[in-house]
Short mmCIF file of C-alpha atoms in Angstrom, two decimals:
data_model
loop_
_atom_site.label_atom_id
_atom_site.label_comp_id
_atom_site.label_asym_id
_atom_site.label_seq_id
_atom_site.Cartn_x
_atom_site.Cartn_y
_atom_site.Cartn_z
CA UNK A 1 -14.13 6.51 -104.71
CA UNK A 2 -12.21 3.86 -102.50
CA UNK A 3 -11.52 4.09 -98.95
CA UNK A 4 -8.23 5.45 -98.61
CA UNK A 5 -6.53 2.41 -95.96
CA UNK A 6 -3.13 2.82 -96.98
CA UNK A 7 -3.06 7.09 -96.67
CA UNK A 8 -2.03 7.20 -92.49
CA UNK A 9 -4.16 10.32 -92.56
CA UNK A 10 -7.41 8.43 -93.15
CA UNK A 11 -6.15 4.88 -91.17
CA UNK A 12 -4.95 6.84 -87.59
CA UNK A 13 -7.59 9.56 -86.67
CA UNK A 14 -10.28 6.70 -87.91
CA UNK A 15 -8.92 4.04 -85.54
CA UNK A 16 -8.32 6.31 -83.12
CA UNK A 17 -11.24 8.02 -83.02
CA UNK A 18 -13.27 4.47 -82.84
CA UNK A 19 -11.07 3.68 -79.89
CA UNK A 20 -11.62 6.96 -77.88
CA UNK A 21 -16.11 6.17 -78.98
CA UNK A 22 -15.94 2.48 -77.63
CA UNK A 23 -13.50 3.70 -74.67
CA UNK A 24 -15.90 6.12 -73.81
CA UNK A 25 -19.32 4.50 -74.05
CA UNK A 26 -17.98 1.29 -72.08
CA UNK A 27 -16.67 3.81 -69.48
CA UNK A 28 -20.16 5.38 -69.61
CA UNK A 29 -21.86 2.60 -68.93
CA UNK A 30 -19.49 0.59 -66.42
CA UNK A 31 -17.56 3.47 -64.77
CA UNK A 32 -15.44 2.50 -62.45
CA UNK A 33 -16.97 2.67 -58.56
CA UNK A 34 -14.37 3.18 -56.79
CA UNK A 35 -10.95 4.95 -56.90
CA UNK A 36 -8.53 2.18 -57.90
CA UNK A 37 -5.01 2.81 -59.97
CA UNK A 38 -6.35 0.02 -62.89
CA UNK A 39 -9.39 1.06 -64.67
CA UNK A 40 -10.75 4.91 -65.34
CA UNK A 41 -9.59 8.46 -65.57
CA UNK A 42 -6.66 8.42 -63.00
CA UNK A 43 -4.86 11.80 -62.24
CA UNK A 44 -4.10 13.18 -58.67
CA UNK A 45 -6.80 15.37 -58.67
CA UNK A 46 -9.74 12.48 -59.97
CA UNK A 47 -8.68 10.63 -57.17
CA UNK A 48 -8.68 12.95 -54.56
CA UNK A 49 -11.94 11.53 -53.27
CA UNK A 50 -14.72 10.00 -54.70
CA UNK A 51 -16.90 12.57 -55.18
CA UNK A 52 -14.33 14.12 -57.38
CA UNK A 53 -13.39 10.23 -59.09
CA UNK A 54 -17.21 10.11 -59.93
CA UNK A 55 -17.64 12.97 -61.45
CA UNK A 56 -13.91 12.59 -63.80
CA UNK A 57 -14.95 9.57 -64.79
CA UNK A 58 -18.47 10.81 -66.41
CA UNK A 59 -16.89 13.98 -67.66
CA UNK A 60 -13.65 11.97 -69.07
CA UNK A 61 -15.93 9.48 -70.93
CA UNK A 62 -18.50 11.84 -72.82
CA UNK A 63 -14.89 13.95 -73.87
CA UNK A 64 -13.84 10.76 -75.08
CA UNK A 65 -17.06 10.51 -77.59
CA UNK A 66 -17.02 13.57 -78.07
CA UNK A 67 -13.09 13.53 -79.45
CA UNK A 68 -13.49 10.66 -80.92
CA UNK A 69 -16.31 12.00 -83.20
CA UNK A 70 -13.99 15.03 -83.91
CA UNK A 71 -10.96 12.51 -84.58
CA UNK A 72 -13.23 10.33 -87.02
CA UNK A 73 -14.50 13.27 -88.88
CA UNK A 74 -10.88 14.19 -89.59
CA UNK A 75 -9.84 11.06 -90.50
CA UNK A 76 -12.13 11.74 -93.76
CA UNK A 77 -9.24 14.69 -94.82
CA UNK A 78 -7.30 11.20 -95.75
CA UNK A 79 -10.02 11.02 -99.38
CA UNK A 80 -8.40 14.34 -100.57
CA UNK A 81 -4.90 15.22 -98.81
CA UNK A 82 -2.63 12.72 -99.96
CA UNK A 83 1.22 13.22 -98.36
CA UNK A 84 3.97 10.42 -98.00
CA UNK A 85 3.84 7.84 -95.60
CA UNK A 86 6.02 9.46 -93.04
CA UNK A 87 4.79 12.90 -93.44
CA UNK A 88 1.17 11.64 -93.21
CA UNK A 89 2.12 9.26 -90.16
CA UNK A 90 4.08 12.48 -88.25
CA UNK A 91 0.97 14.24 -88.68
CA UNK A 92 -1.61 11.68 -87.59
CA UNK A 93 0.08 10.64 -84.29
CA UNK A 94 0.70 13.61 -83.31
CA UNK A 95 -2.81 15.31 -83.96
CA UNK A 96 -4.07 11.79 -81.98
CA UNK A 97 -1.37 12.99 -79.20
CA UNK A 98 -2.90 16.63 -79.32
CA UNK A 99 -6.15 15.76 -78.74
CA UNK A 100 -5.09 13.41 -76.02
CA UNK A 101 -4.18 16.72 -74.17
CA UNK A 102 -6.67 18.60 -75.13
CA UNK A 103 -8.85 15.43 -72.99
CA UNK A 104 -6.89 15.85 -70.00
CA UNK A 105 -6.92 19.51 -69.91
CA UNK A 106 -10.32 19.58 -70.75
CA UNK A 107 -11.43 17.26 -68.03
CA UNK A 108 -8.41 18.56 -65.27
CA UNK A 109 -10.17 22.35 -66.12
CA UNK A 110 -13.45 20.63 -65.13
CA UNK A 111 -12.27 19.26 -61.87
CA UNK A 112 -11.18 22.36 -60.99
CA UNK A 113 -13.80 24.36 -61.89
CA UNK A 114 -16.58 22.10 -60.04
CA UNK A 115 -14.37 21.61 -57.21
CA UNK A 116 -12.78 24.67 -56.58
CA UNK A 117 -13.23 25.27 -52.63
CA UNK A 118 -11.29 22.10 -52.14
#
């Protein structure tokens, strides 16, 4: 069996999925300190104050691994669903887009749930 690089099922959630891993392991182990508007999990509610920047940017990263685990895993649907290009490209960017939302919901719910007096 031969890795599948040219099938844009296997090539996008793959990459991606390494991506959102290293992404979130560097942000796990150098999260940003302070609020800034370069470097982190930046939405008007992470950066309300730091307590609330903190804890975004611990919760953001391990949602990244976690994601990027799921988006890896599905990459492997590239060795048996085989679609043309443009179908298969349609369907990888926009499940990489999906889970991008599901992150920020995920992590927005979060916020509000730990910080919900504020």
């Amino acid at each position: 069996m031969t890795i599948p690089t040219d099938n844009p099922l296997f090539v996008i959630p793959i990459s991606t999925g390494i991506v959102f891993i290293v992404v979130g392991f560097i942000m796990l182990k150098f999260p940003p300190k302070k609020i800034n508007s370069l470097y982190g999990y930046r939405t008007a509610s992470s950066m309300k104050n730091q307590e609330r920047w903190d804890f975004a940017q611990l919760y953001s990263a391990k949602e990244m691994i976690k994601l990027g685990i799921i988006l890896g895993v599905s990459g492997l649907l590239g060795f048996i669903v085989h679609l043309n290009d443009k179908t298969a490209t349609l369907i990888g960017i926009s499940y990489m887009i999906f889970l991008v939302i599901v992150l920020l919901i995920r992590v927005e719910y979060a916020i509000k749930k730990k910080f919900n007096s504020e």
